[in-house]
């Protein structure tokens, strides 16, 4: 038969939905706390508790010092008793021994009850927080428990959540025990448990409803690109297909609007426009203003003002494009990320005519459009007199406005490109140089600071782009501008030195090896006999070129390539090649040329030619096809053994 403790234990685990380990841990902690209060034990003393569910008994173990004679039973234990729990115990050791008090009854049970309830509440709060923290950003179903002017309390099963007034759909009313779907906006901890904040006006609630109602979105065939929503009034959703052949708008609307109508009813009859997303901003903006028809969209990406789109609509579509209280235009701007300026076609036509007539920079275009301007003035006069305008005249206005606005935005693009080039001329250091650290007068510096011009870079930028921007600042006149120019001319901007490139470990090792090889080559002894022979061969080659062809003996030469035929190698090049093969150092070149210099200064041309012929008899220049190099062979005299031999290099 199960004990009462076992029954209570099982009831707690089932009622609060907690695991047995958590409840057992709380129960043992409660027993330890009850023991400390009962015997007034120190917090430094180690205490452990063991709960036996089957029998309902509780055993307390306390850490005590092993001694020969016990003076304080709460902290000391005899050696014989200690060895019942630890056979290796010795005097002076600390051992956990059973210390369950005899009167461990009513007071302990009351303390245990309080601690258990506290631990259970904490565990329940942590479990609730962990559960709903994972569901933050998801949809939940709940029941209305109570209604106040500030918020609506909604039960979510094990926990309660609040729906603040500012997160409710305007005009929506609730009744107790109503079932509602809400969006989990935030989950945070507090001393009284997790605070779960719900919302029904957040744009992501519409996203979650679409995911629940449209299978194509869950399957990844349709993607929700953007959502703009004013809860209770209107919402716009931009969708795109991720696979060819899928109609994203049709999938979201459903057959006869079944899918979208279900969402509309859930959002208190909020109107929802589903449009197809387009990568072209002009086309996307035109669709975002649906159901209004758009005649033209002209984009202006100004770095200072941001992205602005001027939208031209027919006069009868102006109110539809703006919407009630401007809601359609606001949602279109939020959906696309562009600032939208909507104009009617007659208004845009009047502005275009005025621009051509008053702006001298458009004089050439005004001459070309003179006939169209006259026709537009007549159409606008009919409009002012409330006379009907034919569709053909509307077409003329549309084409005229398109030509003028296209030219205007083309010039704006050119002007911005020019401004970007001028800004690139301003050194980066100028933007970090405050006005106070220059020789600009205090009066001018204060006037510029009041106009939010705080550094020299901004002053240089305005001087380059348009000097009138500085003259428009109150108190700044031509003399002040001239002062600014003089100060800027005296400032020298030093370009920062480039940071030294990092040398990789492998590159450093290669550099060290190359340096060591160069040192070894420089220290390597040079065969002076080979050096003299190489110099002599170079002299003979030069003399052979100067001597008559019939007097020189035939020399075997290698076939020349096309590059060699076009540019014959000079004597210096031949010498450099031979010296490189022999490993001759550069500092020994002067010794190689001594004999050649003596010949040029002391010998006559005939003697030099004769000497050259004698040398040519002992040398042959050949081309080695295996190595691809030209080899100079030298015939030597007979050796001491009487045999002929020849050495070559």
Coordinates of C-alpha atoms in Angstrom, one line a residue:
X1 CA 0.0 0.0 0.0
X2 CA 1.4 3.4 -1.0
X3 CA 2.1 5.9 1.7
X4 CA 0.5 9.3 2.0
X5 CA 3.8 10.9 0.9
X6 CA 3.8 8.8 -2.3
X7 CA 0.2 9.9 -3.0
X8 CA 1.0 13.5 -2.4
X9 CA 4.1 13.3 -4.5
X10 CA 2.2 11.8 -7.4
X11 CA -0.6 14.4 -7.1
X12 CA 1.9 17.3 -7.2
X13 CA 3.6 16.0 -10.3
X14 CA 0.3 15.5 -12.1
X15 CA -1.3 18.8 -11.0
X16 CA 1.6 21.0 -11.8
X17 CA 2.9 19.1 -14.8
X18 CA 6.4 18.8 -13.3
X19 CA 8.8 16.0 -13.6
X20 CA 9.5 13.7 -10.6
X21 CA 13.1 14.7 -10.3
X22 CA 12.1 18.4 -9.9
X23 CA 9.6 17.6 -7.2
X24 CA 12.0 15.2 -5.4
X25 CA 14.7 17.8 -5.4
X26 CA 12.3 20.4 -4.0
X27 CA 11.2 17.9 -1.3
X28 CA 14.8 17.1 -0.2
X29 CA 15.7 20.8 -0.1
X30 CA 12.6 21.4 2.1
X31 CA 13.7 18.6 4.5
X32 CA 17.2 20.1 4.8
X33 CA 15.8 23.5 5.5
X34 CA 13.4 22.1 8.1
X35 CA 16.3 20.3 9.8
X36 CA 18.5 23.4 9.9
X37 CA 15.6 25.3 11.6
X38 CA 14.9 22.6 14.0
X39 CA 18.4 22.1 15.4
X40 CA 19.7 25.6 14.5
X41 CA 22.5 24.1 12.4
X42 CA 25.1 26.3 10.8
X43 CA 24.9 27.0 7.1
X44 CA 28.5 25.9 6.8
X45 CA 27.6 22.3 7.9
X46 CA 26.9 20.0 5.0
X47 CA 23.4 18.4 5.3
X48 CA 21.7 15.9 3.0
X49 CA 18.3 14.4 3.0
X50 CA 16.9 11.2 1.6
X51 CA 13.1 10.7 1.1
X52 CA 11.7 7.2 1.0
X53 CA 8.5 7.4 -1.0
X54 CA 7.3 3.8 -0.4
X55 CA 7.6 4.1 3.4
X56 CA 7.2 7.8 3.8
X57 CA 10.3 8.1 5.9
X58 CA 12.8 10.9 5.7
X59 CA 16.4 10.4 6.7
X60 CA 18.7 13.4 7.4
X61 CA 22.5 13.1 7.1
X62 CA 24.7 15.8 8.7
X63 CA 28.5 16.2 8.3
X64 CA 30.2 15.8 11.7
X65 CA 33.8 15.6 13.0
X66 CA 35.1 12.3 14.2
X67 CA 36.4 12.6 17.8
X68 CA 37.2 10.3 20.7
X69 CA 34.9 12.0 23.1
X70 CA 31.7 13.8 21.9
X71 CA 31.1 17.2 23.5
X72 CA 28.7 18.7 20.9
X73 CA 26.4 16.1 19.3
X74 CA 25.3 18.4 16.5
X75 CA 28.9 18.7 15.1
X76 CA 30.8 15.7 16.5
X77 CA 30.5 11.9 16.4
X78 CA 32.3 9.1 18.0
X79 CA 34.8 7.0 16.0
X80 CA 32.7 3.8 16.3
X81 CA 29.6 5.4 15.0
X82 CA 31.5 7.1 12.2
X83 CA 33.0 3.9 11.0
X84 CA 29.5 2.5 10.4
X85 CA 29.2 5.0 7.6
X86 CA 32.9 5.2 6.5
X87 CA 35.1 2.3 7.4
X88 CA 38.3 4.3 6.8
X89 CA 37.3 7.1 9.1
X90 CA 39.9 8.4 11.6
X91 CA 39.8 11.0 14.3
X92 CA 39.7 14.5 12.8
X93 CA 37.9 13.4 9.6
X94 CA 34.5 14.8 8.5
X95 CA 31.9 12.2 7.9
X96 CA 28.2 12.3 6.9
X97 CA 26.2 10.4 9.5
X98 CA 22.5 10.0 10.1
X99 CA 21.2 12.8 12.3
X100 CA 17.4 12.6 12.0
X101 CA 16.0 14.4 15.1
X102 CA 13.5 12.5 17.2
X103 CA 11.0 15.4 17.1
X104 CA 11.3 15.9 13.4
X105 CA 7.6 16.1 13.1
X106 CA 5.1 19.0 13.0
X107 CA 7.5 21.9 12.7
X108 CA 9.5 20.1 10.1
X109 CA 6.4 19.2 8.1
X110 CA 5.1 22.8 8.2
X111 CA 8.5 24.1 7.0
X112 CA 8.7 21.5 4.4
X113 CA 5.2 22.4 3.1
X114 CA 6.2 26.1 2.7
X115 CA 9.5 25.3 1.0
X116 CA 7.9 22.7 -1.3
X117 CA 5.1 25.2 -2.3
X118 CA 7.7 27.9 -3.0
X119 CA 9.9 25.6 -5.0
X120 CA 6.9 24.3 -6.9
X121 CA 5.8 27.8 -7.8
X122 CA 9.3 28.7 -9.0
X123 CA 9.6 25.5 -11.0
X124 CA 6.2 26.2 -12.5
X125 CA 7.1 29.7 -13.4
X126 CA 10.3 28.6 -15.1
X127 CA 8.5 25.9 -17.0
X128 CA 5.9 28.4 -18.2
X129 CA 8.6 30.9 -19.2
X130 CA 10.6 28.3 -21.1
X131 CA 7.4 27.1 -22.9
X132 CA 6.2 30.5 -24.1
X133 CA 9.7 31.9 -24.7
X134 CA 10.0 29.3 -27.4
X135 CA 6.7 30.4 -28.9
X136 CA 7.5 34.1 -29.1
X137 CA 6.6 35.2 -32.6
X138 CA 4.0 32.4 -33.0
X139 CA 0.2 32.3 -33.0
X140 CA -1.7 31.1 -29.9
X141 CA -5.3 30.4 -29.1
X142 CA -6.7 31.6 -25.8
X143 CA -9.9 32.4 -23.9
X144 CA -10.8 35.8 -22.6
X145 CA -10.8 35.8 -18.8
X146 CA -11.3 39.4 -17.9
X147 CA -11.6 42.8 -19.6
X148 CA -10.3 46.1 -18.3
X149 CA -9.9 49.5 -20.0
X150 CA -6.1 49.0 -20.0
X151 CA -5.8 45.4 -21.2
X152 CA -7.6 42.1 -21.8
X153 CA -6.5 39.0 -19.8
X154 CA -6.4 35.9 -21.9
X155 CA -5.9 32.4 -20.6
X156 CA -3.5 30.2 -22.4
X157 CA -4.1 27.0 -20.4
X158 CA -1.3 26.9 -17.8
X159 CA -0.6 30.6 -18.0
X160 CA -2.4 33.9 -18.4
X161 CA -1.4 36.6 -20.9
X162 CA -2.3 40.2 -21.4
X163 CA -3.5 42.0 -24.6
X164 CA -2.7 45.7 -24.0
X165 CA -5.0 48.4 -25.4
X166 CA -2.4 49.6 -27.9
X167 CA -2.0 46.0 -29.3
X168 CA -5.8 45.6 -29.9
X169 CA -7.5 46.2 -33.3
X170 CA -9.4 49.5 -33.0
X171 CA -13.1 49.0 -32.8
X172 CA -12.8 45.4 -31.7
X173 CA -14.8 44.3 -28.7
X174 CA -14.4 41.1 -26.5
X175 CA -16.6 39.2 -24.2
X176 CA -15.6 36.9 -21.4
X177 CA -15.1 33.3 -22.6
X178 CA -14.5 34.4 -26.2
X179 CA -12.0 32.3 -28.1
X180 CA -9.4 34.5 -29.9
X181 CA -6.2 34.0 -31.9
X182 CA -3.3 36.2 -30.9
X183 CA 0.3 36.8 -31.7
X184 CA 2.9 36.3 -29.0
X185 CA 4.7 39.6 -29.0
X186 CA 7.0 39.4 -26.0
X187 CA 7.7 37.1 -23.0
X188 CA 9.7 38.4 -20.1
X189 CA 10.4 37.3 -16.5
X190 CA 9.1 38.9 -13.4
X191 CA 8.9 38.2 -9.6
X192 CA 5.3 37.0 -10.0
X193 CA 6.0 34.8 -13.0
X194 CA 6.4 35.2 -16.8
X195 CA 4.7 38.2 -18.4
X196 CA 3.3 37.2 -21.7
X197 CA 2.3 40.1 -24.0
X198 CA 0.0 39.4 -26.9
X199 CA -0.9 41.4 -30.0
X200 CA -3.5 41.5 -32.7
X201 CA -2.3 44.6 -34.5
X202 CA 1.3 43.5 -35.3
X203 CA 2.0 43.0 -39.0
X204 CA 3.5 39.6 -38.3
X205 CA 0.1 38.4 -37.1
X206 CA -1.1 38.8 -40.6
X207 CA 2.0 36.9 -41.8
X208 CA 1.2 34.0 -39.5
X209 CA -2.4 33.9 -40.5
X210 CA -1.4 33.7 -44.2
X211 CA 1.0 30.8 -43.4
X212 CA -1.9 29.0 -41.6
X213 CA -4.4 29.5 -44.4
X214 CA -2.2 29.3 -47.5
X215 CA -0.5 25.9 -47.9
X216 CA 1.7 27.3 -50.8
X217 CA 3.5 29.6 -48.3
X218 CA 4.3 26.7 -45.9
X219 CA 5.5 24.6 -48.8
X220 CA 7.8 27.4 -50.0
X221 CA 6.1 27.9 -53.3
X222 CA 5.0 31.5 -52.4
X223 CA 7.1 33.9 -50.4
X224 CA 5.7 36.9 -48.4
X225 CA 8.1 39.7 -49.3
X226 CA 6.7 42.6 -47.3
X227 CA 3.7 43.5 -45.2
X228 CA 2.3 47.0 -44.4
X229 CA -0.7 47.2 -42.0
X230 CA -2.8 49.7 -40.2
X231 CA -4.8 47.5 -37.9
X232 CA -8.6 47.7 -38.3
X233 CA -8.4 49.7 -41.5
X234 CA -6.3 48.2 -44.3
X235 CA -3.3 46.0 -45.0
X236 CA -1.1 45.4 -48.0
X237 CA 0.8 42.2 -48.6
X238 CA 3.5 41.8 -51.3
X239 CA 4.0 38.1 -52.4
X240 CA 6.2 36.5 -55.0
X241 CA 6.4 33.0 -56.5
X242 CA 9.5 31.0 -56.0
X243 CA 8.6 28.6 -58.8
X244 CA 7.5 29.2 -62.3
X245 CA 3.8 28.5 -63.1
X246 CA 2.6 29.5 -59.6
X247 CA 0.2 32.4 -59.2
X248 CA 1.2 34.0 -55.9
X249 CA -1.8 36.4 -55.7
X250 CA -4.3 33.6 -56.6
X251 CA -2.8 31.2 -54.1
X252 CA -3.3 33.8 -51.3
X253 CA -6.8 34.8 -52.3
X254 CA -8.0 31.3 -52.9
X255 CA -11.0 30.1 -55.0
X256 CA -13.6 32.9 -54.9
X257 CA -11.6 34.6 -52.1
X258 CA -12.2 31.8 -49.6
X259 CA -8.7 32.0 -48.0
X260 CA -8.4 35.7 -47.7
X261 CA -12.0 36.1 -46.5
X262 CA -11.2 33.8 -43.6
X263 CA -8.3 36.0 -42.6
X264 CA -10.5 39.2 -43.0
X265 CA -13.1 37.8 -40.6
X266 CA -10.5 36.9 -38.0
X267 CA -9.1 40.5 -38.2
X268 CA -12.4 42.2 -37.6
X269 CA -13.2 42.8 -41.3
X270 CA -9.8 44.5 -42.0
X271 CA -9.4 45.1 -45.8
X272 CA -6.4 43.2 -47.2
X273 CA -4.8 44.0 -50.6
X274 CA -2.6 41.2 -52.0
X275 CA -0.2 42.4 -54.7
X276 CA 2.6 40.7 -56.7
X277 CA 6.1 41.8 -55.8
X278 CA 8.3 43.1 -58.6
X279 CA 12.1 43.7 -58.5
X280 CA 11.6 46.9 -60.6
X281 CA 10.8 49.7 -58.1
X282 CA 8.7 51.7 -60.5
X283 CA 6.4 48.7 -61.3
X284 CA 6.3 47.7 -57.6
X285 CA 5.2 51.2 -56.5
X286 CA 2.5 51.3 -59.2
X287 CA 1.1 48.0 -58.0
X288 CA 1.4 49.0 -54.3
X289 CA -1.0 51.9 -54.9
X290 CA -3.7 49.5 -56.2
X291 CA -6.6 49.7 -56.8
X292 CA -5.7 53.1 -58.2
X293 CA -4.5 53.3 -61.8
X294 CA -1.1 54.9 -62.2
X295 CA 0.0 56.9 -65.3
X296 CA 3.7 57.2 -64.5
X297 CA 6.3 56.7 -61.8
X298 CA 9.5 58.8 -61.7
X299 CA 12.2 57.7 -59.2
X300 CA 14.6 60.1 -57.5
X301 CA 17.3 58.6 -55.2
X302 CA 18.8 61.6 -53.5
X303 CA 21.5 60.6 -50.9
X304 CA 20.4 63.5 -48.7
X305 CA 16.6 63.2 -48.8
X306 CA 16.4 59.5 -49.5
X307 CA 14.4 57.6 -52.1
X308 CA 11.5 59.6 -53.4
X309 CA 9.0 58.5 -56.1
X310 CA 6.7 61.0 -57.9
X311 CA 3.6 59.1 -59.0
X312 CA 1.2 60.6 -61.6
X313 CA -2.4 59.4 -61.6
X314 CA -5.5 60.4 -63.6
X315 CA -7.6 63.0 -61.9
X316 CA -10.4 60.6 -61.1
X317 CA -7.9 58.2 -59.5
X318 CA -6.3 60.7 -57.2
X319 CA -8.6 60.2 -54.2
X320 CA -8.4 56.4 -54.6
X321 CA -4.6 56.5 -54.7
X322 CA -4.4 58.6 -51.6
X323 CA -7.1 56.7 -49.8
X324 CA -9.2 57.7 -46.8
X325 CA -7.1 59.9 -44.5
X326 CA -4.1 58.9 -46.7
X327 CA -4.0 55.3 -45.6
X328 CA -3.5 53.9 -49.1
X329 CA -0.5 56.2 -49.8
X330 CA 1.0 55.5 -46.4
X331 CA 0.7 51.8 -46.7
X332 CA 2.2 51.9 -50.2
X333 CA 5.2 53.9 -48.9
X334 CA 5.8 51.4 -46.0
X335 CA 5.4 48.4 -48.3
X336 CA 7.9 49.7 -50.9
X337 CA 10.3 51.7 -48.7
X338 CA 10.0 54.8 -51.0
X339 CA 8.6 58.2 -50.1
X340 CA 5.7 58.6 -52.5
X341 CA 4.5 62.0 -53.8
X342 CA 1.2 61.6 -55.7
X343 CA 0.0 64.2 -58.2
X344 CA -2.9 64.3 -60.5
X345 CA -2.3 64.4 -64.3
X346 CA -3.6 68.1 -64.8
X347 CA -1.5 69.3 -61.8
X348 CA 1.7 67.5 -63.1
X349 CA 1.0 69.0 -66.6
X350 CA 0.7 72.5 -65.2
X351 CA 3.9 72.1 -63.2
X352 CA 5.7 70.9 -66.3
X353 CA 4.5 73.8 -68.4
X354 CA 5.5 76.3 -65.7
X355 CA 9.0 74.7 -65.4
X356 CA 9.6 75.1 -69.2
X357 CA 8.4 78.7 -69.2
X358 CA 10.3 79.9 -66.1
X359 CA 13.5 77.8 -65.9
X360 CA 16.2 79.1 -68.3
X361 CA 18.1 75.9 -68.3
X362 CA 15.2 74.3 -70.1
X363 CA 15.0 76.9 -72.8
X364 CA 16.1 74.6 -75.6
X365 CA 13.5 72.0 -74.6
X366 CA 10.9 74.8 -74.3
X367 CA 11.5 75.7 -78.0
X368 CA 11.1 72.1 -79.0
X369 CA 7.9 71.7 -77.1
X370 CA 6.4 75.0 -78.1
X371 CA 3.5 73.5 -79.9
X372 CA 2.8 71.0 -77.2
X373 CA 3.0 73.8 -74.5
X374 CA 0.4 75.8 -76.5
X375 CA -1.8 72.8 -76.8
X376 CA -1.4 72.0 -73.0
X377 CA -2.4 75.6 -72.1
X378 CA -5.5 75.2 -74.1
X379 CA -6.4 71.9 -72.4
X380 CA -5.7 73.3 -69.0
X381 CA -7.9 76.3 -69.8
X382 CA -10.8 74.0 -70.7
X383 CA -10.2 72.2 -67.4
X384 CA -10.3 75.4 -65.4
X385 CA -13.6 76.2 -67.1
X386 CA -15.0 72.8 -66.1
X387 CA -15.4 71.8 -69.8
X388 CA -15.1 68.2 -70.7
X389 CA -11.7 66.9 -71.9
X390 CA -11.5 64.2 -74.5
X391 CA -9.4 61.0 -74.0
X392 CA -7.1 62.1 -76.8
X393 CA -6.3 65.3 -74.8
X394 CA -5.6 63.2 -71.7
X395 CA -3.2 61.2 -73.8
X396 CA -1.5 64.3 -74.9
X397 CA -1.1 65.5 -71.3
X398 CA 0.3 62.1 -70.3
X399 CA 2.9 62.0 -73.1
X400 CA 4.0 65.6 -72.4
X401 CA 4.4 65.1 -68.7
X402 CA 6.4 61.9 -69.3
X403 CA 8.8 63.7 -71.7
X404 CA 9.4 66.6 -69.3
X405 CA 9.7 64.5 -66.1
X406 CA 12.1 62.1 -67.9
X407 CA 14.3 65.0 -68.8
X408 CA 14.1 66.5 -65.3
X409 CA 15.2 63.2 -63.6
X410 CA 17.9 62.6 -66.3
X411 CA 19.4 66.0 -65.4
X412 CA 19.1 65.2 -61.7
X413 CA 21.0 62.0 -62.2
X414 CA 23.8 63.8 -64.1
X415 CA 23.9 66.5 -61.3
X416 CA 24.3 63.8 -58.6
X417 CA 27.0 62.1 -60.5
X418 CA 28.9 65.4 -60.8
X419 CA 28.3 66.1 -57.1
X420 CA 29.7 62.6 -56.3
X421 CA 32.9 63.4 -58.3
X422 CA 33.3 66.7 -56.5
X423 CA 32.8 65.1 -53.1
X424 CA 35.6 62.6 -54.0
X425 CA 38.0 65.6 -54.3
X426 CA 37.6 66.4 -50.6
X427 CA 40.3 64.7 -48.5
X428 CA 39.0 62.3 -45.9
X429 CA 41.1 64.1 -43.3
X430 CA 39.0 67.2 -43.9
X431 CA 35.9 65.6 -42.4
X432 CA 37.8 65.0 -39.1
X433 CA 39.2 68.5 -38.8
X434 CA 36.9 70.7 -36.6
X435 CA 36.3 74.3 -37.4
X436 CA 37.7 75.4 -34.0
X437 CA 41.1 74.0 -34.8
X438 CA 41.5 76.2 -37.9
X439 CA 42.1 79.9 -38.4
X440 CA 38.5 80.6 -39.2
X441 CA 37.2 83.6 -37.1
X442 CA 35.0 82.8 -34.1
X443 CA 32.0 84.6 -35.6
X444 CA 32.0 82.6 -38.8
X445 CA 32.7 79.4 -36.9
X446 CA 29.7 79.9 -34.7
X447 CA 27.5 80.8 -37.6
X448 CA 28.5 77.6 -39.4
X449 CA 28.0 75.5 -36.2
X450 CA 24.5 76.9 -35.9
X451 CA 23.8 75.6 -39.4
X452 CA 25.2 72.2 -38.4
X453 CA 28.4 72.6 -40.4
X454 CA 31.0 71.4 -37.9
X455 CA 34.2 70.5 -40.0
X456 CA 36.3 71.7 -42.9
X457 CA 35.2 68.8 -45.1
X458 CA 31.6 70.0 -45.1
X459 CA 32.7 73.6 -45.9
X460 CA 34.9 72.4 -48.8
X461 CA 32.0 70.2 -50.1
X462 CA 29.6 73.2 -50.2
X463 CA 32.2 75.4 -51.8
X464 CA 32.7 72.8 -54.6
X465 CA 29.0 72.0 -55.1
X466 CA 27.3 75.3 -54.7
X467 CA 28.6 78.4 -53.0
X468 CA 25.0 79.6 -52.6
X469 CA 24.5 77.0 -49.9
X470 CA 26.9 78.9 -47.7
X471 CA 25.4 82.3 -48.6
X472 CA 22.0 81.0 -47.5
X473 CA 23.3 80.6 -43.9
X474 CA 22.2 83.7 -41.9
X475 CA 25.2 85.9 -41.3
X476 CA 27.4 84.4 -44.0
X477 CA 28.2 86.8 -46.8
X478 CA 30.7 87.1 -49.7
X479 CA 33.5 88.2 -47.3
X480 CA 32.9 85.2 -45.0
X481 CA 33.1 82.9 -48.0
X482 CA 36.3 84.5 -49.2
X483 CA 37.7 84.1 -45.7
X484 CA 36.8 80.4 -45.8
X485 CA 38.6 80.0 -49.1
X486 CA 41.7 81.7 -47.8
X487 CA 41.8 79.4 -44.7
X488 CA 41.3 76.3 -46.8
X489 CA 44.2 77.2 -49.1
X490 CA 46.5 77.4 -46.1
X491 CA 45.6 73.9 -44.8
X492 CA 47.8 71.0 -46.0
X493 CA 46.3 67.6 -45.8
X494 CA 48.9 64.8 -45.5
X495 CA 47.8 61.5 -46.8
X496 CA 48.2 58.7 -44.3
X497 CA 51.1 56.4 -44.9
X498 CA 50.1 52.9 -46.1
X499 CA 50.4 50.2 -43.5
X500 CA 53.3 47.8 -44.1
X501 CA 52.2 44.6 -45.7
X502 CA 52.2 41.6 -43.5
X503 CA 54.9 39.1 -44.5
X504 CA 53.8 35.5 -44.2
X505 CA 55.9 33.0 -42.5
X506 CA 56.6 31.0 -45.7
X507 CA 57.5 34.2 -47.6
X508 CA 60.0 35.2 -44.9
X509 CA 61.7 31.7 -45.1
X510 CA 62.0 32.0 -48.9
X511 CA 63.5 35.5 -48.6
X512 CA 66.1 34.2 -46.1
X513 CA 67.0 31.3 -48.3
X514 CA 67.4 33.6 -51.4
X515 CA 69.6 35.9 -49.4
X516 CA 71.8 33.1 -48.1
X517 CA 72.2 31.7 -51.7
X518 CA 73.3 35.2 -52.9
X519 CA 75.9 35.4 -50.1
X520 CA 77.2 31.9 -50.9
X521 CA 77.5 32.8 -54.6
X522 CA 79.3 36.0 -53.8
X523 CA 81.8 34.1 -51.6
X524 CA 82.4 31.4 -54.2
X525 CA 85.9 31.7 -55.8
X526 CA 86.0 32.6 -59.4
X527 CA 88.2 30.8 -61.9
X528 CA 90.3 33.7 -63.3
X529 CA 91.5 31.7 -66.3
X530 CA 87.8 31.2 -67.4
X531 CA 87.2 34.9 -66.9
X532 CA 90.1 35.9 -69.1
X533 CA 89.1 33.4 -71.8
X534 CA 85.5 34.7 -71.7
X535 CA 86.7 38.3 -72.2
X536 CA 88.9 37.2 -75.1
X537 CA 86.1 35.4 -76.8
X538 CA 83.9 38.5 -76.6
X539 CA 86.7 40.6 -78.1
X540 CA 87.2 38.1 -80.9
X541 CA 83.4 38.1 -81.7
X542 CA 83.5 41.9 -81.9
X543 CA 86.5 41.9 -84.2
X544 CA 85.0 39.2 -86.4
X545 CA 82.1 41.5 -87.1
X546 CA 84.4 44.4 -88.2
X547 CA 86.8 42.2 -90.4
X548 CA 86.1 41.4 -94.0
X549 CA 84.1 38.3 -94.6
X550 CA 86.6 36.7 -97.0
X551 CA 89.5 37.0 -94.6
X552 CA 87.7 35.4 -91.6
X553 CA 87.6 31.6 -91.3
X554 CA 84.1 30.0 -91.4
X555 CA 82.5 29.7 -88.0
X556 CA 79.7 27.3 -87.2
X557 CA 76.7 29.2 -86.0
X558 CA 73.4 28.0 -84.6
X559 CA 70.1 28.8 -86.5
X560 CA 68.6 32.0 -85.2
X561 CA 65.0 32.4 -84.1
X562 CA 62.7 35.1 -85.5
X563 CA 63.3 37.3 -82.5
X564 CA 67.1 37.0 -82.8
X565 CA 66.9 37.9 -86.5
X566 CA 65.0 41.0 -85.8
X567 CA 67.2 42.2 -82.9
X568 CA 70.7 40.7 -82.9
X569 CA 72.3 40.4 -79.5
X570 CA 74.9 43.1 -78.7
X571 CA 78.4 42.3 -77.4
X572 CA 77.4 43.3 -73.9
X573 CA 74.4 40.9 -74.0
X574 CA 76.6 38.0 -75.2
X575 CA 79.2 38.8 -72.5
X576 CA 76.4 38.9 -69.8
X577 CA 75.1 35.5 -70.9
X578 CA 78.5 33.9 -70.9
X579 CA 79.3 35.5 -67.5
X580 CA 76.1 34.3 -66.1
X581 CA 76.8 30.7 -67.2
X582 CA 80.3 30.9 -65.6
X583 CA 79.1 32.5 -62.4
X584 CA 81.3 35.6 -62.8
X585 CA 80.7 38.3 -60.2
X586 CA 79.8 41.8 -61.4
X587 CA 82.8 43.5 -59.6
X588 CA 85.2 41.5 -61.8
X589 CA 83.9 42.9 -65.1
X590 CA 86.6 45.7 -65.2
X591 CA 89.4 43.1 -65.2
X592 CA 87.8 41.3 -68.2
X593 CA 87.9 44.4 -70.3
X594 CA 91.6 45.4 -69.7
X595 CA 93.0 43.5 -72.7
X596 CA 90.2 44.8 -75.0
X597 CA 91.0 48.4 -74.0
X598 CA 94.7 47.9 -74.7
X599 CA 94.0 46.6 -78.2
X600 CA 91.8 49.5 -79.0
X601 CA 94.4 52.1 -77.8
X602 CA 97.8 50.6 -78.9
X603 CA 97.2 48.3 -82.0
X604 CA 96.5 49.2 -85.5
X605 CA 93.4 47.8 -87.4
X606 CA 95.5 45.3 -89.4
X607 CA 97.2 43.9 -86.4
X608 CA 93.9 43.6 -84.6
X609 CA 92.3 41.7 -87.6
X610 CA 95.3 39.3 -87.8
X611 CA 95.2 38.6 -84.1
X612 CA 91.5 38.0 -84.4
X613 CA 91.9 35.5 -87.2
X614 CA 94.5 33.6 -85.2
X615 CA 92.1 33.3 -82.3
X616 CA 89.2 32.3 -84.5
X617 CA 91.2 29.2 -85.6
X618 CA 91.2 28.0 -82.0
X619 CA 87.5 28.6 -81.2
X620 CA 84.2 27.3 -82.5
X621 CA 80.7 28.6 -81.6
X622 CA 78.1 25.8 -81.8
X623 CA 74.4 25.3 -80.9
X624 CA 73.5 22.4 -78.7
X625 CA 70.0 21.2 -79.6
X626 CA 69.7 19.2 -76.4
X627 CA 70.3 22.0 -74.0
X628 CA 69.1 24.8 -76.3
X629 CA 72.2 26.9 -75.6
X630 CA 75.1 28.3 -77.7
X631 CA 78.4 26.7 -76.7
X632 CA 81.9 28.2 -77.4
X633 CA 84.4 25.4 -77.9
X634 CA 88.2 26.0 -77.7
X635 CA 90.9 23.9 -79.3
X636 CA 93.8 23.4 -77.0
X637 CA 97.4 22.3 -77.7
X638 CA 98.5 18.7 -77.4
X639 CA 99.0 17.4 -73.9
X640 CA 102.1 16.0 -72.5
X641 CA 101.1 12.5 -73.5
X642 CA 100.9 13.7 -77.2
X643 CA 97.2 13.3 -77.6
X644 CA 94.8 16.0 -78.9
X645 CA 92.0 17.1 -76.6
X646 CA 89.7 20.0 -76.5
X647 CA 88.0 21.6 -73.5
X648 CA 84.7 23.5 -73.7
X649 CA 82.4 25.5 -71.7

